[in-house]
mmCIF file of C-alpha atoms and ligand atoms in Angstrom:
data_model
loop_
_atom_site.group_PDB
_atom_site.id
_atom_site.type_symbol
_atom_site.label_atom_id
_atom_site.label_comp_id
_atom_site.label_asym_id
_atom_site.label_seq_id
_atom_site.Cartn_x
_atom_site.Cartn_y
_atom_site.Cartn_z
ATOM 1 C CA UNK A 1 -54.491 72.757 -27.025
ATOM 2 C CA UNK A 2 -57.110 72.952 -29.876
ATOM 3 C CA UNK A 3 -60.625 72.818 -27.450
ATOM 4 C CA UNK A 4 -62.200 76.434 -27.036
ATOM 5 C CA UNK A 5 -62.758 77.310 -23.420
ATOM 6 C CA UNK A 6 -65.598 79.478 -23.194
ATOM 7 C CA UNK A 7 -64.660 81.359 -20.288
ATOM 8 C CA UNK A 8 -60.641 82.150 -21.996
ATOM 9 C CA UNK A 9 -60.340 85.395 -23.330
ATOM 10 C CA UNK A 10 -60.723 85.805 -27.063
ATOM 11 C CA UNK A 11 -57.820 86.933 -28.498
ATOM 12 C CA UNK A 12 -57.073 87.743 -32.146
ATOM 13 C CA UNK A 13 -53.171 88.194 -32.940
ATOM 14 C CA UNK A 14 -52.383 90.034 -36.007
ATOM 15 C CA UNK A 15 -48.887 89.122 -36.112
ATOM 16 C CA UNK A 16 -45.323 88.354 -38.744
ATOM 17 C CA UNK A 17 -43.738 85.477 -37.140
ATOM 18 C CA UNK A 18 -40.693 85.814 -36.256
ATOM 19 C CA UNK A 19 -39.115 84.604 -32.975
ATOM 20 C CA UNK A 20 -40.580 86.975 -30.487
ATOM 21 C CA UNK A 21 -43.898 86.137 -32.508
ATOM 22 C CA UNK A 22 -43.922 82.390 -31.901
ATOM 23 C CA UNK A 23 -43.151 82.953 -28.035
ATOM 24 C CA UNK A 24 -46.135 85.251 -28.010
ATOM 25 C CA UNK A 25 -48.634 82.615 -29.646
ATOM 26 C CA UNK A 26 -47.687 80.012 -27.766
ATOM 27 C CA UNK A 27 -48.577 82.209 -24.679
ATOM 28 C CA UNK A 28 -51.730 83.505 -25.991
ATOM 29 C CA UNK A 29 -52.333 79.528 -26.393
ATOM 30 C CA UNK A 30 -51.809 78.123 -23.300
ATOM 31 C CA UNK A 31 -53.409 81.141 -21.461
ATOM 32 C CA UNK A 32 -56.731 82.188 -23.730
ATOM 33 C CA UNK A 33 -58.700 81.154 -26.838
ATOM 34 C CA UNK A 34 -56.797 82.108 -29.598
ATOM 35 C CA UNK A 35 -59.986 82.889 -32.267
ATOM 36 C CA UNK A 36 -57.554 83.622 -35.128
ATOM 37 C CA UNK A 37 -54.276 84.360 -36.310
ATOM 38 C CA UNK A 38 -53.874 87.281 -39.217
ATOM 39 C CA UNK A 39 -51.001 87.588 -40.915
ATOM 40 C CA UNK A 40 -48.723 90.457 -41.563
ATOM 41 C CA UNK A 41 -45.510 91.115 -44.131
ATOM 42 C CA UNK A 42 -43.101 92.826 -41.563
ATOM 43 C CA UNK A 43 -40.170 90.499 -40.091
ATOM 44 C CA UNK A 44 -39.882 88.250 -43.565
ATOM 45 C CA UNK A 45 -42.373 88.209 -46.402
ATOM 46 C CA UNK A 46 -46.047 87.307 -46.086
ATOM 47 C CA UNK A 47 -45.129 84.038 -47.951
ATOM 48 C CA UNK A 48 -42.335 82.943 -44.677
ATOM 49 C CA UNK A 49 -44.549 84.786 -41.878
ATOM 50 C CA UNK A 50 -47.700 82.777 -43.394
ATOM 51 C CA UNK A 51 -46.043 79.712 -43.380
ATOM 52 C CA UNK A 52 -44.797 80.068 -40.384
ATOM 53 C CA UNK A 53 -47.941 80.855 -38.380
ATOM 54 C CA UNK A 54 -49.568 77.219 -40.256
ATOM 55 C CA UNK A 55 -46.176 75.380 -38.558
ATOM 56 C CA UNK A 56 -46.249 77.082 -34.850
ATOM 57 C CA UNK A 57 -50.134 76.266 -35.159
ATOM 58 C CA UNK A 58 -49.404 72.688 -36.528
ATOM 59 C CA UNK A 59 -46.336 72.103 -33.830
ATOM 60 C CA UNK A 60 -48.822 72.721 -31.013
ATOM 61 C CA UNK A 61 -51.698 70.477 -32.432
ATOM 62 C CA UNK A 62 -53.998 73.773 -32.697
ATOM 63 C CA UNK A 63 -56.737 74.570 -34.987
ATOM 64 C CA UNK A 64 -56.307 78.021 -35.267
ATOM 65 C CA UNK A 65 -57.202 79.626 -38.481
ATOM 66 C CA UNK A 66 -54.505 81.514 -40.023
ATOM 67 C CA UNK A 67 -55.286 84.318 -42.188
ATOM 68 C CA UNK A 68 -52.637 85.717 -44.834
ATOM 69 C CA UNK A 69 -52.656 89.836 -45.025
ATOM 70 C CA UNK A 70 -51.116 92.024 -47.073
ATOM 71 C CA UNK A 71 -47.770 91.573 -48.367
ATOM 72 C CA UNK A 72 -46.294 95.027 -48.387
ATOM 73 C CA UNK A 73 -46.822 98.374 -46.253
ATOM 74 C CA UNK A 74 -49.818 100.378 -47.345
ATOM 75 C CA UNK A 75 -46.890 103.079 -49.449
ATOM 76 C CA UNK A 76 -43.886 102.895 -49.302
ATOM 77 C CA UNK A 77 -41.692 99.542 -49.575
ATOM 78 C CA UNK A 78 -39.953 98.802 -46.380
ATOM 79 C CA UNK A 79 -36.669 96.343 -45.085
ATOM 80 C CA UNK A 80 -37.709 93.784 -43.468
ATOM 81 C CA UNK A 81 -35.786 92.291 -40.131
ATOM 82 C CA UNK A 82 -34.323 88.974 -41.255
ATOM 83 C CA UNK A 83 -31.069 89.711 -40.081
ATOM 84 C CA UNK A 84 -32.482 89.205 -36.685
ATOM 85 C CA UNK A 85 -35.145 86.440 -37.436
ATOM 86 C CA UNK A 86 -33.579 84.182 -40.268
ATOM 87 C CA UNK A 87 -33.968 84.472 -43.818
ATOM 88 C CA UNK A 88 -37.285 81.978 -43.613
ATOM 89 C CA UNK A 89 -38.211 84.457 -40.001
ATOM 90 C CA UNK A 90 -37.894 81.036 -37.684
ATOM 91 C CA UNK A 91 -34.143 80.870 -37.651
ATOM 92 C CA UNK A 92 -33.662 78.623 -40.928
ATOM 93 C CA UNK A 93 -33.806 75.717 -39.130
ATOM 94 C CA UNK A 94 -34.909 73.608 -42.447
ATOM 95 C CA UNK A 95 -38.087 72.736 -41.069
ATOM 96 C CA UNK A 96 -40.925 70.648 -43.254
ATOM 97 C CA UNK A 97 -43.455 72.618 -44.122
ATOM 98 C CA UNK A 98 -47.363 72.485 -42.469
ATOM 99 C CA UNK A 99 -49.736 70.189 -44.192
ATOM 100 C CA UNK A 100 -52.361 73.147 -43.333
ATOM 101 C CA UNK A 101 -53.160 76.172 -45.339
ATOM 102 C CA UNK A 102 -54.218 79.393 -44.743
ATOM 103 C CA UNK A 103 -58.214 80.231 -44.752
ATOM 104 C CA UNK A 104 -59.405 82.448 -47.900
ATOM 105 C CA UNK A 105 -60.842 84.668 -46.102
ATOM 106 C CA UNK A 106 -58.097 88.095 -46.234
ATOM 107 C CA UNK A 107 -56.994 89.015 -42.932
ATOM 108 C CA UNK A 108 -58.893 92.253 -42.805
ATOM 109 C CA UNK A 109 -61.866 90.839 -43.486
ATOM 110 C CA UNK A 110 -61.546 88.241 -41.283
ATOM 111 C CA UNK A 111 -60.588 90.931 -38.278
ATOM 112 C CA UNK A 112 -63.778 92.092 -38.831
ATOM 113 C CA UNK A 113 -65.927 89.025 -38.636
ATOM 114 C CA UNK A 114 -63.952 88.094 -35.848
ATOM 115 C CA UNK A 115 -64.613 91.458 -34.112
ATOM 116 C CA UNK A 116 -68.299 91.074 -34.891
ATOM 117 C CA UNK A 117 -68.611 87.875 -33.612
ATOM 118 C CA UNK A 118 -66.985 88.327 -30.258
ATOM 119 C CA UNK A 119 -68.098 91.374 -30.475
ATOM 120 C CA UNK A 120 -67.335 93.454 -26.845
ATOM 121 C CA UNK A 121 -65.633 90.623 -25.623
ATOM 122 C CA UNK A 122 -62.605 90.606 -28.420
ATOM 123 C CA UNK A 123 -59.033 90.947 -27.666
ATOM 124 C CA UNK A 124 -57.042 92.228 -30.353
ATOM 125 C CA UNK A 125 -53.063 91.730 -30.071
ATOM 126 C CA UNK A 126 -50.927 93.789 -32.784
ATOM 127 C CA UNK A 127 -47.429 92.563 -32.874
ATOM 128 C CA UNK A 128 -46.194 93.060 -36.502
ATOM 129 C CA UNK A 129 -46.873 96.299 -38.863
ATOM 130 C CA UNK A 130 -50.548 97.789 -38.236
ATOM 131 C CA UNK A 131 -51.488 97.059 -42.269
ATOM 132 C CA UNK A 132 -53.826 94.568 -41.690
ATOM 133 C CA UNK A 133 -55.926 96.560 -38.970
ATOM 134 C CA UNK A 134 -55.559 99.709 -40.628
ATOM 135 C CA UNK A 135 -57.486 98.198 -44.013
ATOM 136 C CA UNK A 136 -59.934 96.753 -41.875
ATOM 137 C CA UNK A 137 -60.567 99.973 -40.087
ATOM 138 C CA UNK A 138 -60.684 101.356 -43.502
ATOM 139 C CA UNK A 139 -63.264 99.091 -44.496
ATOM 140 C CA UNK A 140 -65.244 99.722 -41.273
ATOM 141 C CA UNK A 141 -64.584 102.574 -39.336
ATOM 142 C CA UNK A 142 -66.347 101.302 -36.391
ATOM 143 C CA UNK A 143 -64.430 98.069 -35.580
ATOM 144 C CA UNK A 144 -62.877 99.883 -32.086
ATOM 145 C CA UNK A 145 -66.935 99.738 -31.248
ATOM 146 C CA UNK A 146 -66.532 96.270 -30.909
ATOM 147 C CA UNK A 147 -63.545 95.457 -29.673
ATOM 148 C CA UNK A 148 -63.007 95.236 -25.798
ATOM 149 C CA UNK A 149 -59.100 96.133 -26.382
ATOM 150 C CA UNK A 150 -56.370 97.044 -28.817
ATOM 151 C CA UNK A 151 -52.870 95.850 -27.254
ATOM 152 C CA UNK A 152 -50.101 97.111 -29.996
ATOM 153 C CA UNK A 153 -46.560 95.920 -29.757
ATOM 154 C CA UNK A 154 -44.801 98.630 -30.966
ATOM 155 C CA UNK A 155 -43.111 101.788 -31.301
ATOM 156 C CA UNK A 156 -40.332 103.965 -29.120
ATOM 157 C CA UNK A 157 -41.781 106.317 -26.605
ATOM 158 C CA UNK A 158 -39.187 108.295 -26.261
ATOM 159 C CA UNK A 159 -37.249 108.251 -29.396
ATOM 160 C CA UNK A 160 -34.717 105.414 -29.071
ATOM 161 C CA UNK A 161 -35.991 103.148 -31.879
ATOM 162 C CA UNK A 162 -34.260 99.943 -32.924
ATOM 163 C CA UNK A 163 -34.762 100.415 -36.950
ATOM 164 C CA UNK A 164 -33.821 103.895 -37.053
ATOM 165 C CA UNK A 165 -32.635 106.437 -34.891
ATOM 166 C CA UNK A 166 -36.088 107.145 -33.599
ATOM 167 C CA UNK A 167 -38.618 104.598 -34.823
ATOM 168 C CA UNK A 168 -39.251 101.044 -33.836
ATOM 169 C CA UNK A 169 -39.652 98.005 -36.298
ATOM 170 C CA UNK A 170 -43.332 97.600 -36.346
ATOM 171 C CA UNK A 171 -44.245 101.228 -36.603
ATOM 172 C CA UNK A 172 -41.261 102.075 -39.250
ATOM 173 C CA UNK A 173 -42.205 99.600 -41.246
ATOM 174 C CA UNK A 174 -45.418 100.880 -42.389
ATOM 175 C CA UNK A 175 -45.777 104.429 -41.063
ATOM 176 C CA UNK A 176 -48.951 105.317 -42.643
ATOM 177 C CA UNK A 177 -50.939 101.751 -41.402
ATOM 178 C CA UNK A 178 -49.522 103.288 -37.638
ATOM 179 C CA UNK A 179 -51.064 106.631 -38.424
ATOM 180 C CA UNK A 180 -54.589 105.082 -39.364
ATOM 181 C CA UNK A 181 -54.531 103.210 -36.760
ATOM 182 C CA UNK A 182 -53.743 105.422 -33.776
ATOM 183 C CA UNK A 183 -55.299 107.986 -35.041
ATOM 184 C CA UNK A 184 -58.936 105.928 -35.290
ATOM 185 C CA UNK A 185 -58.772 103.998 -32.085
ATOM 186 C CA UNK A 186 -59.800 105.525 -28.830
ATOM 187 C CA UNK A 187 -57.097 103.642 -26.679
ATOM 188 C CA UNK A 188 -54.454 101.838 -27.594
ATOM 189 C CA UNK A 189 -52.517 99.747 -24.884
ATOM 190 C CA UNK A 190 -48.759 100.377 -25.889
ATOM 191 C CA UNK A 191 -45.854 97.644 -25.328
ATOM 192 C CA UNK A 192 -42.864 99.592 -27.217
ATOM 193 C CA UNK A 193 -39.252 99.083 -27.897
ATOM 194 C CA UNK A 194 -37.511 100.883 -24.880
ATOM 195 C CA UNK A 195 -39.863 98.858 -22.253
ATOM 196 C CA UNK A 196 -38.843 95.704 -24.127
ATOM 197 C CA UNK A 197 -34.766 96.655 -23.518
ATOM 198 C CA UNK A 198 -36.086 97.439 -19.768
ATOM 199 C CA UNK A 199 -37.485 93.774 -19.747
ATOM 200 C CA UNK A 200 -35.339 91.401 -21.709
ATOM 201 C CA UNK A 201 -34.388 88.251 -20.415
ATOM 202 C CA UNK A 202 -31.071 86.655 -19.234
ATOM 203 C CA UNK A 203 -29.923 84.403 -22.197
ATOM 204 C CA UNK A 204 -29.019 81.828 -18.998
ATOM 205 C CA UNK A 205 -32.746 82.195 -18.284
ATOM 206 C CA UNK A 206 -34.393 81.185 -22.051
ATOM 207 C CA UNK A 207 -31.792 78.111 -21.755
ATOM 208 C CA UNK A 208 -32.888 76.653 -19.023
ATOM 209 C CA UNK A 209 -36.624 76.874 -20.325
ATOM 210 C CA UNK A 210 -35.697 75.515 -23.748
ATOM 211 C CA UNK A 211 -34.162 72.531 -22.400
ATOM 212 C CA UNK A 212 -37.598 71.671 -21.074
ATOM 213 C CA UNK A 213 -39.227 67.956 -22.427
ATOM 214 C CA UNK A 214 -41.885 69.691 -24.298
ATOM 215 C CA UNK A 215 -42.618 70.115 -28.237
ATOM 216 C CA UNK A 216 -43.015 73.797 -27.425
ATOM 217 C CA UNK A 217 -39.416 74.108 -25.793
ATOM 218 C CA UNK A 218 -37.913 71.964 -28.880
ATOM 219 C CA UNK A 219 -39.258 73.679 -31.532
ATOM 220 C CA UNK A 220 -38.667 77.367 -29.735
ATOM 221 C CA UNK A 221 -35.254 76.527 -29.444
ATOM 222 C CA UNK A 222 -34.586 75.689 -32.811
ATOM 223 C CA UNK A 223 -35.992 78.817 -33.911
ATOM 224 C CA UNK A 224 -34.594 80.925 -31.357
ATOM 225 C CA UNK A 225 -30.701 79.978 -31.829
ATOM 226 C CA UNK A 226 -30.299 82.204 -34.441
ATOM 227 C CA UNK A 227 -31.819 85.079 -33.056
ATOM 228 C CA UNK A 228 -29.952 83.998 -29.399
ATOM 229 C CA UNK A 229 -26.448 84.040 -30.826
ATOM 230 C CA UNK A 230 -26.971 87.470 -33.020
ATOM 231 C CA UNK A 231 -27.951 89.439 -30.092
ATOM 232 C CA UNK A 232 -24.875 87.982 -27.961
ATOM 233 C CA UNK A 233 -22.664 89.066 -30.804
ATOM 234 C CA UNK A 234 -24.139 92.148 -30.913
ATOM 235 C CA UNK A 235 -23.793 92.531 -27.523
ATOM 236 C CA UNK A 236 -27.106 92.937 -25.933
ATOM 237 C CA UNK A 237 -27.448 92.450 -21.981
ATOM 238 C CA UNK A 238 -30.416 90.330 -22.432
ATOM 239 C CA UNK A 239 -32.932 88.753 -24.843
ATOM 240 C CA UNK A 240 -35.136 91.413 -26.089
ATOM 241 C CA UNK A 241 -38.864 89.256 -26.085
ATOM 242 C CA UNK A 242 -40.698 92.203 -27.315
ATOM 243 C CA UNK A 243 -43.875 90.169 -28.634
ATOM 244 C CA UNK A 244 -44.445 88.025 -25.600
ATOM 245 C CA UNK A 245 -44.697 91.689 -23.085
ATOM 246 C CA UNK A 246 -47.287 92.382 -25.650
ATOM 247 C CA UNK A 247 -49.170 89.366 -25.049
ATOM 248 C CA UNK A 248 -48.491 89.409 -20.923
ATOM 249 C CA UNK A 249 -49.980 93.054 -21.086
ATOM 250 C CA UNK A 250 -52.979 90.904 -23.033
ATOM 251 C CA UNK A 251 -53.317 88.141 -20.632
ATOM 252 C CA UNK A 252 -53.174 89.767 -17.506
ATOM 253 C CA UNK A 253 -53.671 93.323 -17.452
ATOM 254 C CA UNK A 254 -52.720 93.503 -13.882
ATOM 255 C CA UNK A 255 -49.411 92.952 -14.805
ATOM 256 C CA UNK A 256 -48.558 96.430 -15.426
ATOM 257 C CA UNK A 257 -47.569 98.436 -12.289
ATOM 258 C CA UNK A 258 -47.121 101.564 -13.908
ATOM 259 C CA UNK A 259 -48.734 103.307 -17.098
ATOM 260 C CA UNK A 260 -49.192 106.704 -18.662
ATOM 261 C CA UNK A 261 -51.628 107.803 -20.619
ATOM 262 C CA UNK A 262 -51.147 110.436 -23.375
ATOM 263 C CA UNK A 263 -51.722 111.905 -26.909
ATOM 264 C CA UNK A 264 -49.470 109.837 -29.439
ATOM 265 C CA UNK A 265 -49.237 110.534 -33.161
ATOM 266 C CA UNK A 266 -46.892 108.705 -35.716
ATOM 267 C CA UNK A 267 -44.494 111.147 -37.421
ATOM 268 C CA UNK A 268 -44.555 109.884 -41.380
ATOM 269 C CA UNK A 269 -41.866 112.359 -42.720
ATOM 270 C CA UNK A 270 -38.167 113.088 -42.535
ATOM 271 C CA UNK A 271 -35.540 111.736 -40.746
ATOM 272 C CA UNK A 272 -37.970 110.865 -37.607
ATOM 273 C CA UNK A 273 -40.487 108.901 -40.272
ATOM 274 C CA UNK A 274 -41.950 105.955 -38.061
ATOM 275 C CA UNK A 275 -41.500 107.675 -34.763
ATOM 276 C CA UNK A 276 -43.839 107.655 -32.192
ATOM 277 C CA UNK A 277 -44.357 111.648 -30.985
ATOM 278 C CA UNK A 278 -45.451 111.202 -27.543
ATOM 279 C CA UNK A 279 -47.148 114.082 -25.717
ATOM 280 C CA UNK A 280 -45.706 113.595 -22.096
ATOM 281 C CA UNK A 281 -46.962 117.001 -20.709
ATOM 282 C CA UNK A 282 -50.273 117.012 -22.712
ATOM 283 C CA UNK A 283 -49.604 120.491 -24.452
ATOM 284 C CA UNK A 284 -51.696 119.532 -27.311
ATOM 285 C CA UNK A 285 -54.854 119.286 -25.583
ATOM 286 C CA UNK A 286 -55.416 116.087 -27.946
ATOM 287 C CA UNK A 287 -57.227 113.148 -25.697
ATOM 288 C CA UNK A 288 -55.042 110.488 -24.754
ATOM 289 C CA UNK A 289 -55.242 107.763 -27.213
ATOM 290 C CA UNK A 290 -52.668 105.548 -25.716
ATOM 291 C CA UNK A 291 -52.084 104.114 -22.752
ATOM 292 C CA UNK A 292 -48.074 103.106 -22.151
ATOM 293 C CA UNK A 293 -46.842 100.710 -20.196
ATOM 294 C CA UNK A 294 -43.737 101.982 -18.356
ATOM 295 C CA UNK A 295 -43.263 99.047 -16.039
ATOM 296 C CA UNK A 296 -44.554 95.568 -15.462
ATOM 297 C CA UNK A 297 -44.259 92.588 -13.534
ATOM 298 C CA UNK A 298 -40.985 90.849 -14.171
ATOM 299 C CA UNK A 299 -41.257 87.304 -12.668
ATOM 300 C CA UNK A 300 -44.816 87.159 -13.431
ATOM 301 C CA UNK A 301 -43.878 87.988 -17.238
ATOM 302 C CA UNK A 302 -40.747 85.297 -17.256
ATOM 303 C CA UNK A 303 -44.077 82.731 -15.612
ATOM 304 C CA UNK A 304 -45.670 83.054 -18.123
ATOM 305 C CA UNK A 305 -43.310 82.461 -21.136
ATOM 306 C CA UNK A 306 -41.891 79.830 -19.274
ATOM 307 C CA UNK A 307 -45.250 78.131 -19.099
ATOM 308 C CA UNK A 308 -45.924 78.429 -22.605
ATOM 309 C CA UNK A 309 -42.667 76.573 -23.349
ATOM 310 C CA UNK A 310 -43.737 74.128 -20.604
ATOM 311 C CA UNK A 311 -40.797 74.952 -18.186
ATOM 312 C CA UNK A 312 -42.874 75.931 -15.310
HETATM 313 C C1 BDR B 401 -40.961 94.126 -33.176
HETATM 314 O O1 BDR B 401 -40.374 94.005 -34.473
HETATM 315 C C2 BDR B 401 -40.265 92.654 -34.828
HETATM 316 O O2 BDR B 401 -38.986 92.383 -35.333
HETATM 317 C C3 BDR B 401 -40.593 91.840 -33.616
HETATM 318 O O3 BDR B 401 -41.268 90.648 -33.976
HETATM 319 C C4 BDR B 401 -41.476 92.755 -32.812
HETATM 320 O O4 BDR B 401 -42.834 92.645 -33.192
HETATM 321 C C5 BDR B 401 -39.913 94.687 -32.216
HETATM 322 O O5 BDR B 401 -39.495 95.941 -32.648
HETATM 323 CA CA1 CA B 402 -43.634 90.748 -34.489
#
């Protein structure tokens, strides 16, 4: 798990673990070289999602440098989700903490040395608040220059968020980082909220691969019962996996089977504050700066979290 292959992708995952999180990076492991992880508040605090990147990295014998962000939105103070995730964001489960620490290098800074030193080869994966890539696009306006692509988990395309009426976790939770962000990059590959309810997962399904004789299984599990039994009681179809279509969308873009691109822009005011406006008949005359996924790949997605968990 820790050697580099030089011919794997390299993918940098800014990211606030949380459930879906983990799932995602152990994906992005198994499938590409993982060059680092940066770390987002969003889900928990930065102290739990920090922690939490060191043990997922640790569980999986990795050496994958893990660098803290920012610990609050770039504003306004936001809620964070750990009535979904667990109080600690990986289900309370108790577990000791990772001998490793996180690099000193902040995780803007290290998004750019990353992006210069894979430069038109990087992968960047956003599946937390945009705060981290927002500073760093602050810092250097022409990161996008050297990045090959920007996959963002987040948002609701057409208005049905899951934090408000109308706006999505990662995108609610820091408005203004969103705004920088999509308003700077050229093309953003979008994963949101409604194509996540579209592609949950039977909770039948993520049994049978958590029962698999693997550390990855084991320690997903554990993590994941929390999260499993709140969205039964709540009474969700399926298991929302939000992060890991993110990642698929990463791995293999050929994946997607359908995809629109269009003008989006991040409404920061009023009731709709965190939305994601969507320009479906291109009125605006504003160049597309996102391209949504509408559809994927269903069995090929459930492959590849199965694999991660080593239940293929
Ligand atoms: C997003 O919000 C977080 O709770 C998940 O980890 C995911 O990144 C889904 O809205
Ligand atoms: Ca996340």
């Amino acid at each position: 798990m820790s050697q580099v292959y030089p011919n794997r992708l390299p993918i940098l995952i800014d990211t606030d673990p949380g459930v879906d999180d983990a799932l995602a990076i152990l994906m992005a492991h198994r499938h590409a070289d993982v060059v680092g992880l940066t770390i987002a508040a969003g889900n928990v605090g930065l102290a739990h999602t920090t922690a939490n990147a060191l043990k997922l990295v640790e569980t999986i014998g990795a050496t994958t440098p893990v660098f803290a962000g920012c610990a609050t939105p770039l504003v306004h103070a936001a809620e964070d989700a750990a009535f979904v995730h667990g109080l600690d964001g990986f289900g309370d489960t108790g577990y000791a903490p990772s001998a490793r620490r996180a690099e000193n290098e902040p995780a803007a800074q290290a998004i750019l040395r990353l992006s210069r030193e894979h430069a038109g080869k990087l992968v960047i994966v956003a599946m937390a608040p945009l705060t981290n890539l927002a500073l760093a696009l602050r810092l250097d306006p022409d990161l996008p220059s050297r990045v090959a692509r920007l996959v963002v988990m987040g948002g609701a395309v057409t208005g049905r968020g899951n934090t408000t009426v109308s706006a999505e976790f990662n995108i609610g939770f820091d408005p203004e980082a969103a705004h920088i962000v999509f308003c700077a990059w050229p093309k953003i590959e979008l994963a949101d909220w409604e194509l996540t309810v579209r592609h949950g997962i039977a909770f039948d399904t993520v049994a049978r691969w958590v029962q698999a004789d693997s550390p990855t299984a084991r320690f997903f599990d554990a993590i994941s019962r929390k999260t499993r039994a709140w969205s039964i009681e709540r009474g969700r179809p399926q298991l929302a996996l939000a992060d890991p279509l993110a990642m698929a969308v990463a791995l293999q873009p050929d994946i997607v089977t359908q995809g629109e691109e269009h003008h989006l822009e991040i409404a920061l005011h009023g009731a709709a504050r965190g939305a994601t406006i969507v320009d479906w008949d291109d009125r605006s005359g504003k160049a597309a700066n996102a391209r949504i996924v509408m559809d994927l790949d269903q069995a090929r997605f459930e492959a590849l979290c199965a694999s991660a968990l080593g239940a293929d």
